[in-house]
Amino acid sequence: MPRLKGKKIIIGISGSIAAYKAAMLTRLFVKAGAEVRVLMTPAATAFITPLTLSTLSRNAVLTEVSSESGWNNHVELGLWADAMVIAPATANTLAKLAMGLCDTILTAVYLSARCPVFIAPAMDVDMWRHPATQENVRRLQAFGNRLIPVGVGELASGLSGEGRMAEPEEIVQLLETFFDPGSELAKKTVLITAGPTHEPIDPVRFIGNRSSGKMGIALAEEAARRGARVTLILGPTHQNPPATACDVIRVETAQQMHDAALSHFPTCDVAIFAAAVADFRPVAAAANKIKKQAENKGITLELTETPDIAAALGAQKRAGQILVGFALETQDETKNAFSKLQRKRFDFIVLNSLNNPGAGFQHDTNKISILRQDNSVQDFELKPKYSVAVDILDEVETALKRSVK
Ligand code: C5P
């Protein structure tokens, strides 16, 4: 695992039963060659001892901003680190981070840190789902922090649901990918369509779908991190745009998405069609809001097809260009996806399964299979969407390497 060798990593532990996983996390980072400094909130010390963490990290563990032996320089530590990983992050610590409170060494270092910060929450399902916690998570993501999605399963409370801290191996893999230096995608131009489209019925109503754009945004972030120039054509979504430098073009309708994609297609090396484009739109949008009147009982909307962006661009595909499609099927999944792969001239297609809890629209996790031109199929585990983005872009890199030869 050479990517983490010599990397300076701060692990911040707050007071959750999942703090025991931080011992394994520390061990794995040290084993991968990273230099690790551990910070604990006072509450965390009730769950795991600083002695365990200082032994595993081979460094003194800080639990207070100041102690009898002096003041712990949080600013210096914040500047020292290449990455900070807050795991487990309790609801309380999340709230403090979101509000900028700094009453513990962990939160003080967080505020001083200039490095990327990864946050792995751990809490009971109801605390996790509470709008206050969800708002804090959104705030933290908007600040550019990377949220490591919670797992689903048995919780310490005895309840079952969302709220489990991500596994240490998963967190280490994430950081390894983050620090991966070379990439086939460096300096390449990547075009990504993402999110839903809204097809107006009248000035206030539209035909849309449940796509959040999260998968496409994760792809844009990961491609940009690998050094690609990214143009993200994003349909209407409330998600934050990518945290990394991307050219984001906001569109509403399939036609607008088509026009924007078409103008960027000739210069792109890779096009990823992650958008859930509406297949039909009303023939004409009413100029005024359609009223609920007696004569409108049983109203009929006349629909017409929208342009198939992927197919239109696929028809213009030039040698060396890599095209990636998505498929979301409810029946005959593999057969339909293979037929799309051929019809739209994709190099490979990503099949989303709706049959797995946690996969598909709106979720932070996804379960995919990759279907290739040589008829091979690779199934992946249920993972956070940013890890799925890693798998997809690894496949893109393989395809790029192959196309050069
Ligand atoms: O045919 P279907 O909509 O299932 O195809 C899915 C793939 O085609 C996705 O990659 C999607 O982004 C793309 N697509 C498109 N324009 C459409 C419909 C689908 O680019 N109008």
Short mmCIF file of C-alpha atoms and ligand atoms in Angstrom, two decimals:
data_model
loop_
_atom_site.label_atom_id
_atom_site.label_comp_id
_atom_site.label_asym_id
_atom_site.label_seq_id
_atom_site.Cartn_x
_atom_site.Cartn_y
_atom_site.Cartn_z
CA MET A 1 0.00 0.00 0.00
CA PRO A 2 2.61 2.58 -1.04
CA ARG A 3 0.15 5.42 -1.54
CA LEU A 4 -0.10 6.15 2.17
CA LYS A 5 3.61 5.85 2.86
CA GLY A 6 4.85 8.93 4.69
CA LYS A 7 1.42 10.58 4.65
CA LYS A 8 0.60 12.53 7.81
CA ILE A 9 -2.81 11.59 9.07
CA ILE A 10 -4.77 12.89 12.04
CA ILE A 11 -7.41 10.57 13.42
CA GLY A 12 -10.03 12.35 15.52
CA ILE A 13 -12.09 10.07 17.76
CA SER A 14 -15.29 11.15 19.47
CA GLY A 15 -17.39 9.36 22.07
CA SER A 16 -19.25 6.56 20.38
CA ILE A 17 -19.23 2.83 20.94
CA ALA A 18 -17.72 2.64 17.43
CA ALA A 19 -14.54 4.17 18.92
CA TYR A 20 -13.22 0.61 19.14
CA LYS A 21 -12.99 0.62 15.33
CA ALA A 22 -10.60 3.57 15.55
CA ALA A 23 -7.98 1.22 17.03
CA MET A 24 -8.08 -0.92 13.88
CA LEU A 25 -8.13 2.20 11.71
CA THR A 26 -4.99 3.50 13.44
CA ARG A 27 -3.30 0.12 13.08
CA LEU A 28 -4.12 -0.07 9.34
CA PHE A 29 -2.86 3.44 8.64
CA VAL A 30 0.40 2.78 10.50
CA LYS A 31 0.79 -0.53 8.68
CA ALA A 32 0.33 1.30 5.36
CA GLY A 33 3.29 3.52 6.26
CA ALA A 34 1.40 6.63 7.36
CA GLU A 35 2.44 8.83 10.26
CA VAL A 36 -0.55 8.98 12.59
CA ARG A 37 -1.48 11.41 15.36
CA VAL A 38 -4.59 10.63 17.35
CA LEU A 39 -6.91 13.17 18.96
CA MET A 40 -9.70 12.11 21.30
CA THR A 41 -12.58 14.02 22.79
CA PRO A 42 -12.88 13.51 26.56
CA ALA A 43 -16.03 11.43 25.90
CA ALA A 44 -14.08 9.10 23.60
CA THR A 45 -11.74 8.13 26.44
CA ALA A 46 -14.67 6.44 28.17
CA PHE A 47 -14.88 3.99 25.25
CA ILE A 48 -11.23 3.31 24.45
CA THR A 49 -8.07 4.29 26.29
CA PRO A 50 -5.52 6.81 25.01
CA LEU A 51 -2.90 4.20 25.93
CA THR A 52 -4.25 1.80 23.28
CA LEU A 53 -4.17 4.53 20.64
CA SER A 54 -0.76 5.91 21.61
CA THR A 55 0.69 2.40 21.44
CA LEU A 56 -0.86 1.71 18.04
CA SER A 57 -0.07 5.15 16.57
CA ARG A 58 3.42 5.29 18.17
CA ASN A 59 2.67 8.89 19.12
CA ALA A 60 1.27 10.64 22.18
CA VAL A 61 -2.50 11.00 22.07
CA LEU A 62 -4.05 14.42 22.74
CA THR A 63 -7.33 14.63 24.64
CA GLU A 64 -7.33 18.28 25.77
CA VAL A 65 -6.48 21.64 24.22
CA SER A 66 -4.41 22.38 27.30
CA SER A 67 -3.27 20.34 30.24
CA GLU A 68 -0.94 20.74 33.21
CA SER A 69 2.00 20.00 30.95
CA GLY A 70 1.11 22.93 28.65
CA TRP A 71 -0.89 24.04 25.65
CA ASN A 72 -1.33 21.71 22.70
CA ASN A 73 -0.77 23.60 19.51
CA HIS A 74 -3.84 22.83 17.44
CA VAL A 75 -2.84 25.23 14.68
CA GLU A 76 0.47 23.48 14.13
CA LEU A 77 -1.23 20.09 14.06
CA GLY A 78 -3.86 21.34 11.65
CA LEU A 79 -1.15 22.51 9.26
CA TRP A 80 0.98 19.39 9.74
CA ALA A 81 -1.59 16.93 8.43
CA ASP A 82 -2.07 15.72 4.86
CA ALA A 83 -5.51 14.45 5.83
CA MET A 84 -7.75 14.43 8.88
CA VAL A 85 -10.12 11.55 9.50
CA ILE A 86 -12.83 12.02 12.11
CA ALA A 87 -13.97 8.51 12.98
CA PRO A 88 -16.26 7.93 14.71
CA ALA A 89 -17.99 11.31 14.49
CA THR A 90 -20.90 11.45 16.95
CA ALA A 91 -24.02 13.56 16.47
CA ASN A 92 -22.61 15.93 19.07
CA THR A 93 -19.23 16.31 17.36
CA LEU A 94 -20.89 16.68 13.95
CA ALA A 95 -22.98 19.52 15.35
CA LYS A 96 -19.92 21.22 16.80
CA LEU A 97 -18.00 20.88 13.54
CA ALA A 98 -20.93 22.26 11.58
CA MET A 99 -21.22 25.25 13.91
CA GLY A 100 -17.49 25.90 14.24
CA LEU A 101 -17.36 25.26 17.99
CA CYS A 102 -13.92 24.43 19.30
CA ASP A 103 -14.22 23.26 22.89
CA THR A 104 -12.24 20.05 22.33
CA ILE A 105 -8.82 19.40 20.81
CA LEU A 106 -10.55 17.53 17.98
CA THR A 107 -12.81 20.42 16.99
CA ALA A 108 -10.03 22.99 17.48
CA VAL A 109 -7.69 21.09 15.15
CA TYR A 110 -10.53 20.64 12.65
CA LEU A 111 -11.01 24.41 12.47
CA SER A 112 -7.28 24.92 11.94
CA ALA A 113 -6.85 22.16 9.36
CA ARG A 114 -6.12 23.12 5.77
CA CYS A 115 -5.99 19.51 4.61
CA PRO A 116 -8.93 17.46 3.30
CA VAL A 117 -11.16 16.24 6.11
CA PHE A 118 -12.99 12.90 6.02
CA ILE A 119 -15.87 12.39 8.42
CA ALA A 120 -17.24 8.95 9.35
CA PRO A 121 -20.38 9.40 11.46
CA ALA A 122 -21.59 6.76 13.92
CA MET A 123 -24.82 6.96 15.86
CA ASP A 124 -28.23 5.50 16.45
CA VAL A 125 -30.62 5.44 13.47
CA ASP A 126 -33.00 8.06 14.88
CA MET A 127 -30.20 10.45 15.79
CA TRP A 128 -28.81 10.00 12.27
CA ARG A 129 -32.14 10.65 10.61
CA HIS A 130 -32.96 13.69 12.74
CA PRO A 131 -33.25 16.79 10.56
CA ALA A 132 -30.73 18.57 12.80
CA THR A 133 -28.09 15.92 12.12
CA GLN A 134 -28.91 15.80 8.42
CA GLU A 135 -28.65 19.59 8.22
CA ASN A 136 -25.26 19.46 9.96
CA VAL A 137 -24.06 16.82 7.51
CA ARG A 138 -25.18 18.98 4.58
CA ARG A 139 -23.39 21.98 6.04
CA LEU A 140 -20.21 20.01 6.55
CA GLN A 141 -20.31 18.73 2.97
CA ALA A 142 -20.95 22.24 1.69
CA PHE A 143 -17.74 23.30 3.48
CA GLY A 144 -15.89 20.78 1.31
CA ASN A 145 -15.57 17.98 3.87
CA ARG A 146 -15.87 14.41 2.62
CA LEU A 147 -18.58 12.44 4.30
CA ILE A 148 -17.95 8.72 4.59
CA PRO A 149 -21.48 7.29 4.41
CA VAL A 150 -22.84 5.34 7.35
CA GLY A 151 -23.53 1.65 6.99
CA VAL A 152 -26.85 -0.07 7.54
CA GLY A 153 -27.28 -2.86 10.08
CA GLU A 154 -27.30 -3.70 13.75
CA LEU A 155 -26.65 -0.76 16.04
CA ALA A 156 -25.34 -0.63 19.61
CA SER A 157 -28.76 0.61 20.74
CA GLY A 158 -30.24 -2.74 19.75
CA LEU A 159 -32.09 -1.08 16.89
CA SER A 160 -31.29 -1.82 13.30
CA GLY A 161 -30.89 0.72 10.52
CA GLU A 162 -28.59 3.43 9.23
CA GLY A 163 -25.90 4.78 11.52
CA ARG A 164 -23.05 2.27 11.64
CA MET A 165 -19.60 3.70 11.20
CA ALA A 166 -17.89 2.69 7.94
CA GLU A 167 -15.45 -0.20 8.34
CA PRO A 168 -11.77 0.74 8.89
CA GLU A 169 -10.66 -1.15 5.75
CA GLU A 170 -13.11 0.89 3.68
CA ILE A 171 -11.80 4.16 5.14
CA VAL A 172 -8.18 3.20 4.48
CA GLN A 173 -9.03 2.24 0.89
CA LEU A 174 -10.70 5.59 0.42
CA LEU A 175 -7.61 7.46 1.60
CA GLU A 176 -5.36 5.29 -0.56
CA THR A 177 -7.36 6.19 -3.62
CA PHE A 178 -7.33 9.82 -2.58
CA PHE A 179 -3.54 9.88 -2.50
CA ASP A 180 -3.13 7.88 -5.71
CA PRO A 181 -0.66 9.90 -7.79
CA GLY A 182 -0.58 8.89 -11.47
CA SER A 183 -3.68 8.51 -13.56
CA GLU A 184 -4.56 7.78 -17.16
CA LEU A 185 -7.17 10.53 -16.80
CA ALA A 186 -4.68 13.30 -16.05
CA LYS A 187 -5.20 16.17 -18.52
CA LYS A 188 -7.99 14.26 -20.28
CA THR A 189 -11.33 15.98 -20.89
CA VAL A 190 -14.31 14.29 -19.31
CA LEU A 191 -17.93 15.13 -20.05
CA ILE A 192 -20.53 13.94 -17.54
CA THR A 193 -24.31 14.25 -17.70
CA ALA A 194 -26.01 13.87 -14.32
CA GLY A 195 -29.23 14.32 -12.42
CA PRO A 196 -32.80 14.27 -13.67
CA THR A 197 -34.38 16.49 -16.29
CA HIS A 198 -37.59 18.44 -15.79
CA GLU A 199 -39.95 18.68 -18.73
CA PRO A 200 -42.42 21.53 -18.19
CA ILE A 201 -46.16 20.90 -18.28
CA ASP A 202 -46.98 24.49 -17.35
CA PRO A 203 -45.03 27.23 -15.52
CA VAL A 204 -45.20 25.35 -12.18
CA ARG A 205 -45.40 21.65 -13.04
CA PHE A 206 -43.06 19.28 -14.77
CA ILE A 207 -42.39 15.63 -15.58
CA GLY A 208 -39.32 14.54 -13.65
CA ASN A 209 -37.84 11.58 -11.85
CA ARG A 210 -36.19 10.66 -8.56
CA SER A 211 -32.57 11.00 -9.70
CA SER A 212 -30.50 13.09 -7.26
CA GLY A 213 -27.39 13.50 -9.42
CA LYS A 214 -25.24 12.14 -6.56
CA MET A 215 -23.58 9.46 -8.71
CA GLY A 216 -22.66 11.90 -11.47
CA ILE A 217 -21.37 14.45 -8.96
CA ALA A 218 -19.22 11.76 -7.31
CA LEU A 219 -17.86 10.83 -10.76
CA ALA A 220 -17.07 14.47 -11.51
CA GLU A 221 -15.23 14.85 -8.20
CA GLU A 222 -13.22 11.68 -8.66
CA ALA A 223 -12.32 12.47 -12.30
CA ALA A 224 -11.19 15.98 -11.34
CA ARG A 225 -9.15 14.54 -8.47
CA ARG A 226 -7.38 12.31 -11.00
CA GLY A 227 -6.38 15.40 -12.94
CA ALA A 228 -9.08 15.42 -15.62
CA ARG A 229 -10.73 18.57 -16.96
CA VAL A 230 -14.35 17.94 -16.14
CA THR A 231 -17.51 19.41 -17.61
CA LEU A 232 -20.55 18.37 -15.61
CA ILE A 233 -23.92 18.96 -17.24
CA LEU A 234 -26.23 18.82 -14.29
CA GLY A 235 -30.01 18.65 -14.28
CA PRO A 236 -32.15 20.19 -11.54
CA THR A 237 -31.03 18.90 -8.13
CA HIS A 238 -30.59 20.29 -4.64
CA GLN A 239 -27.26 18.51 -4.23
CA ASN A 240 -24.17 20.60 -3.76
CA PRO A 241 -22.07 20.82 -6.91
CA PRO A 242 -18.72 18.97 -6.86
CA ALA A 243 -16.23 20.05 -4.20
CA THR A 244 -13.43 19.88 -6.77
CA ALA A 245 -12.79 22.21 -9.69
CA CYS A 246 -15.25 21.32 -12.45
CA ASP A 247 -17.04 23.30 -15.09
CA VAL A 248 -20.68 22.89 -14.08
CA ILE A 249 -23.43 23.67 -16.60
CA ARG A 250 -26.90 23.72 -15.08
CA VAL A 251 -29.77 22.65 -17.30
CA GLU A 252 -33.47 21.88 -16.81
CA THR A 253 -34.74 19.94 -19.80
CA ALA A 254 -33.53 17.02 -21.92
CA GLN A 255 -33.22 19.34 -24.91
CA GLN A 256 -30.99 21.75 -22.96
CA MET A 257 -28.89 18.84 -21.68
CA HIS A 258 -28.62 17.53 -25.24
CA ASP A 259 -27.53 20.91 -26.64
CA ALA A 260 -24.92 21.44 -23.91
CA ALA A 261 -23.57 17.88 -24.28
CA LEU A 262 -23.45 18.15 -28.06
CA SER A 263 -21.39 21.33 -27.97
CA HIS A 264 -18.83 19.78 -25.59
CA PHE A 265 -18.71 16.30 -27.10
CA PRO A 266 -16.25 16.85 -29.98
CA THR A 267 -13.47 17.91 -27.60
CA CYS A 268 -13.97 15.30 -24.89
CA ASP A 269 -11.94 12.13 -24.43
CA VAL A 270 -14.46 10.47 -22.16
CA ALA A 271 -18.24 10.94 -21.95
CA ILE A 272 -20.19 9.47 -19.05
CA PHE A 273 -23.97 9.49 -19.36
CA ALA A 274 -25.08 9.27 -15.75
CA ALA A 275 -28.16 11.46 -16.19
CA ALA A 276 -31.66 10.06 -15.82
CA VAL A 277 -33.05 11.85 -18.83
CA ALA A 278 -36.83 12.02 -19.18
CA ASP A 279 -37.85 9.93 -22.17
CA PHE A 280 -40.95 11.99 -22.92
CA ARG A 281 -41.98 15.61 -22.63
CA PRO A 282 -45.30 17.39 -23.13
CA VAL A 283 -45.61 18.45 -26.77
CA ALA A 284 -46.23 22.00 -25.60
CA ALA A 285 -45.93 23.51 -22.15
CA ALA A 286 -49.02 25.54 -21.25
CA ALA A 287 -48.23 29.25 -21.00
CA ASN A 288 -50.31 29.57 -17.81
CA LYS A 289 -50.89 27.26 -14.87
CA ILE A 290 -53.45 24.63 -15.86
CA LYS A 291 -56.45 25.25 -13.63
CA LYS A 292 -58.46 22.65 -11.80
CA GLN A 293 -61.70 23.31 -13.60
CA ALA A 294 -64.61 21.14 -14.52
CA GLU A 295 -63.49 20.99 -18.15
CA ASN A 296 -60.04 19.77 -17.12
CA LYS A 297 -61.34 16.65 -15.40
CA GLY A 298 -59.45 13.70 -16.78
CA ILE A 299 -56.93 15.93 -18.53
CA THR A 300 -54.78 14.29 -21.23
CA LEU A 301 -51.20 15.34 -21.78
CA GLU A 302 -49.84 14.80 -25.24
CA LEU A 303 -46.25 13.62 -24.98
CA THR A 304 -43.44 13.40 -27.47
CA GLU A 305 -40.00 11.82 -27.24
CA THR A 306 -37.02 13.76 -25.94
CA PRO A 307 -33.68 13.48 -27.74
CA ASP A 308 -31.63 10.45 -26.71
CA ILE A 309 -28.43 12.24 -25.80
CA ALA A 310 -26.25 9.16 -25.44
CA ALA A 311 -27.45 7.69 -28.74
CA ALA A 312 -27.01 11.00 -30.60
CA LEU A 313 -23.47 11.44 -29.29
CA GLY A 314 -22.69 7.74 -29.74
CA ALA A 315 -23.48 8.15 -33.44
CA GLN A 316 -20.73 10.80 -33.64
CA LYS A 317 -18.21 8.86 -31.59
CA ARG A 318 -14.69 9.15 -32.91
CA ALA A 319 -11.85 6.65 -32.52
CA GLY A 320 -10.29 6.71 -29.08
CA GLN A 321 -13.28 8.33 -27.38
CA ILE A 322 -14.61 6.36 -24.41
CA LEU A 323 -18.36 6.35 -23.82
CA VAL A 324 -19.93 5.09 -20.63
CA GLY A 325 -23.64 4.55 -20.15
CA PHE A 326 -25.85 3.76 -17.23
CA ALA A 327 -28.82 1.45 -17.12
CA LEU A 328 -31.47 1.16 -14.50
CA GLU A 329 -33.79 -1.73 -15.16
CA THR A 330 -36.59 -3.36 -13.27
CA GLN A 331 -36.77 -6.49 -15.39
CA ASP A 332 -34.47 -8.46 -17.73
CA GLU A 333 -31.72 -6.23 -16.39
CA THR A 334 -28.66 -7.77 -18.00
CA LYS A 335 -30.25 -8.47 -21.37
CA ASN A 336 -31.59 -4.92 -21.69
CA ALA A 337 -28.33 -3.39 -20.54
CA PHE A 338 -26.33 -5.38 -23.11
CA SER A 339 -28.67 -4.25 -25.85
CA LYS A 340 -28.22 -0.60 -24.79
CA LEU A 341 -24.46 -1.07 -24.73
CA GLN A 342 -24.54 -1.96 -28.45
CA ARG A 343 -27.25 0.45 -29.54
CA LYS A 344 -25.65 3.52 -27.98
CA ARG A 345 -22.06 2.50 -28.80
CA PHE A 346 -20.93 2.53 -25.16
CA ASP A 347 -17.53 1.07 -24.27
CA PHE A 348 -19.13 -0.27 -21.15
CA ILE A 349 -22.36 0.17 -19.28
CA VAL A 350 -23.00 0.49 -15.56
CA LEU A 351 -26.04 -1.44 -14.45
CA ASN A 352 -27.70 -0.10 -11.32
CA SER A 353 -29.74 -2.51 -9.34
CA LEU A 354 -32.94 -1.31 -7.74
CA ASN A 355 -33.31 -4.66 -6.01
CA ASN A 356 -30.81 -3.89 -3.27
CA PRO A 357 -31.68 -1.76 -0.28
CA GLY A 358 -29.40 1.27 -0.31
CA ALA A 359 -28.83 1.24 -4.08
CA GLY A 360 -30.11 3.61 -6.72
CA PHE A 361 -31.83 6.98 -6.56
CA GLN A 362 -31.38 9.36 -3.62
CA HIS A 363 -29.08 7.01 -1.67
CA ASP A 364 -25.46 7.67 -0.74
CA THR A 365 -24.63 4.09 -1.65
CA ASN A 366 -24.97 2.11 -4.84
CA LYS A 367 -24.57 -1.44 -6.09
CA ILE A 368 -23.46 -1.80 -9.67
CA SER A 369 -22.39 -4.30 -12.28
CA ILE A 370 -20.16 -3.34 -15.20
CA LEU A 371 -21.07 -4.92 -18.56
CA ARG A 372 -18.41 -4.81 -21.24
CA GLN A 373 -18.23 -5.12 -25.03
CA ASP A 374 -16.60 -8.57 -24.66
CA ASN A 375 -19.80 -9.74 -22.91
CA SER A 376 -18.09 -9.94 -19.51
CA VAL A 377 -19.97 -8.83 -16.41
CA GLN A 378 -18.37 -7.70 -13.17
CA ASP A 379 -20.51 -7.38 -10.04
CA PHE A 380 -19.50 -5.00 -7.27
CA GLU A 381 -20.51 -4.82 -3.60
CA LEU A 382 -22.87 -2.18 -2.20
CA LYS A 383 -20.58 0.81 -1.61
CA PRO A 384 -20.64 4.56 -1.00
CA LYS A 385 -21.19 6.38 -4.29
CA TYR A 386 -17.73 7.93 -4.21
CA SER A 387 -16.22 4.42 -4.01
CA VAL A 388 -18.44 3.36 -6.90
CA ALA A 389 -17.03 6.36 -8.79
CA VAL A 390 -13.54 4.98 -8.12
CA ASP A 391 -14.51 1.60 -9.62
CA ILE A 392 -16.11 3.20 -12.68
CA LEU A 393 -13.16 5.51 -13.36
CA ASP A 394 -10.72 2.62 -12.89
CA GLU A 395 -12.64 0.90 -15.68
CA VAL A 396 -12.48 4.09 -17.79
CA GLU A 397 -8.71 4.16 -17.30
CA THR A 398 -8.43 0.55 -18.41
CA ALA A 399 -10.49 1.39 -21.51
CA LEU A 400 -8.32 4.45 -22.23
CA LYS A 401 -5.13 2.36 -21.96
CA ARG A 402 -6.59 -0.20 -24.34
CA SER A 403 -7.66 2.45 -26.87
CA VAL A 404 -4.14 3.91 -27.07
CA LYS A 405 -2.63 0.57 -28.10
O1 C5P B 1 -32.48 3.87 -22.62
P1 C5P B 1 -32.13 4.32 -21.26
O2 C5P B 1 -32.75 5.62 -20.86
O3 C5P B 1 -32.32 3.30 -20.17
O4 C5P B 1 -30.54 4.51 -21.38
C1 C5P B 1 -29.78 4.84 -20.33
C2 C5P B 1 -28.52 5.54 -20.78
O5 C5P B 1 -28.76 6.44 -21.84
C3 C5P B 1 -27.96 6.39 -19.66
O6 C5P B 1 -26.58 6.42 -19.79
C4 C5P B 1 -28.62 7.74 -19.92
O7 C5P B 1 -27.89 8.80 -19.34
C5 C5P B 1 -28.63 7.80 -21.41
N1 C5P B 1 -29.76 8.57 -21.96
C6 C5P B 1 -29.54 9.77 -22.60
N2 C5P B 1 -30.59 10.48 -23.16
C7 C5P B 1 -31.85 9.99 -23.07
C8 C5P B 1 -32.09 8.77 -22.43
C9 C5P B 1 -31.03 8.08 -21.89
O8 C5P B 1 -28.39 10.22 -22.66
N3 C5P B 1 -32.85 10.70 -23.62
#
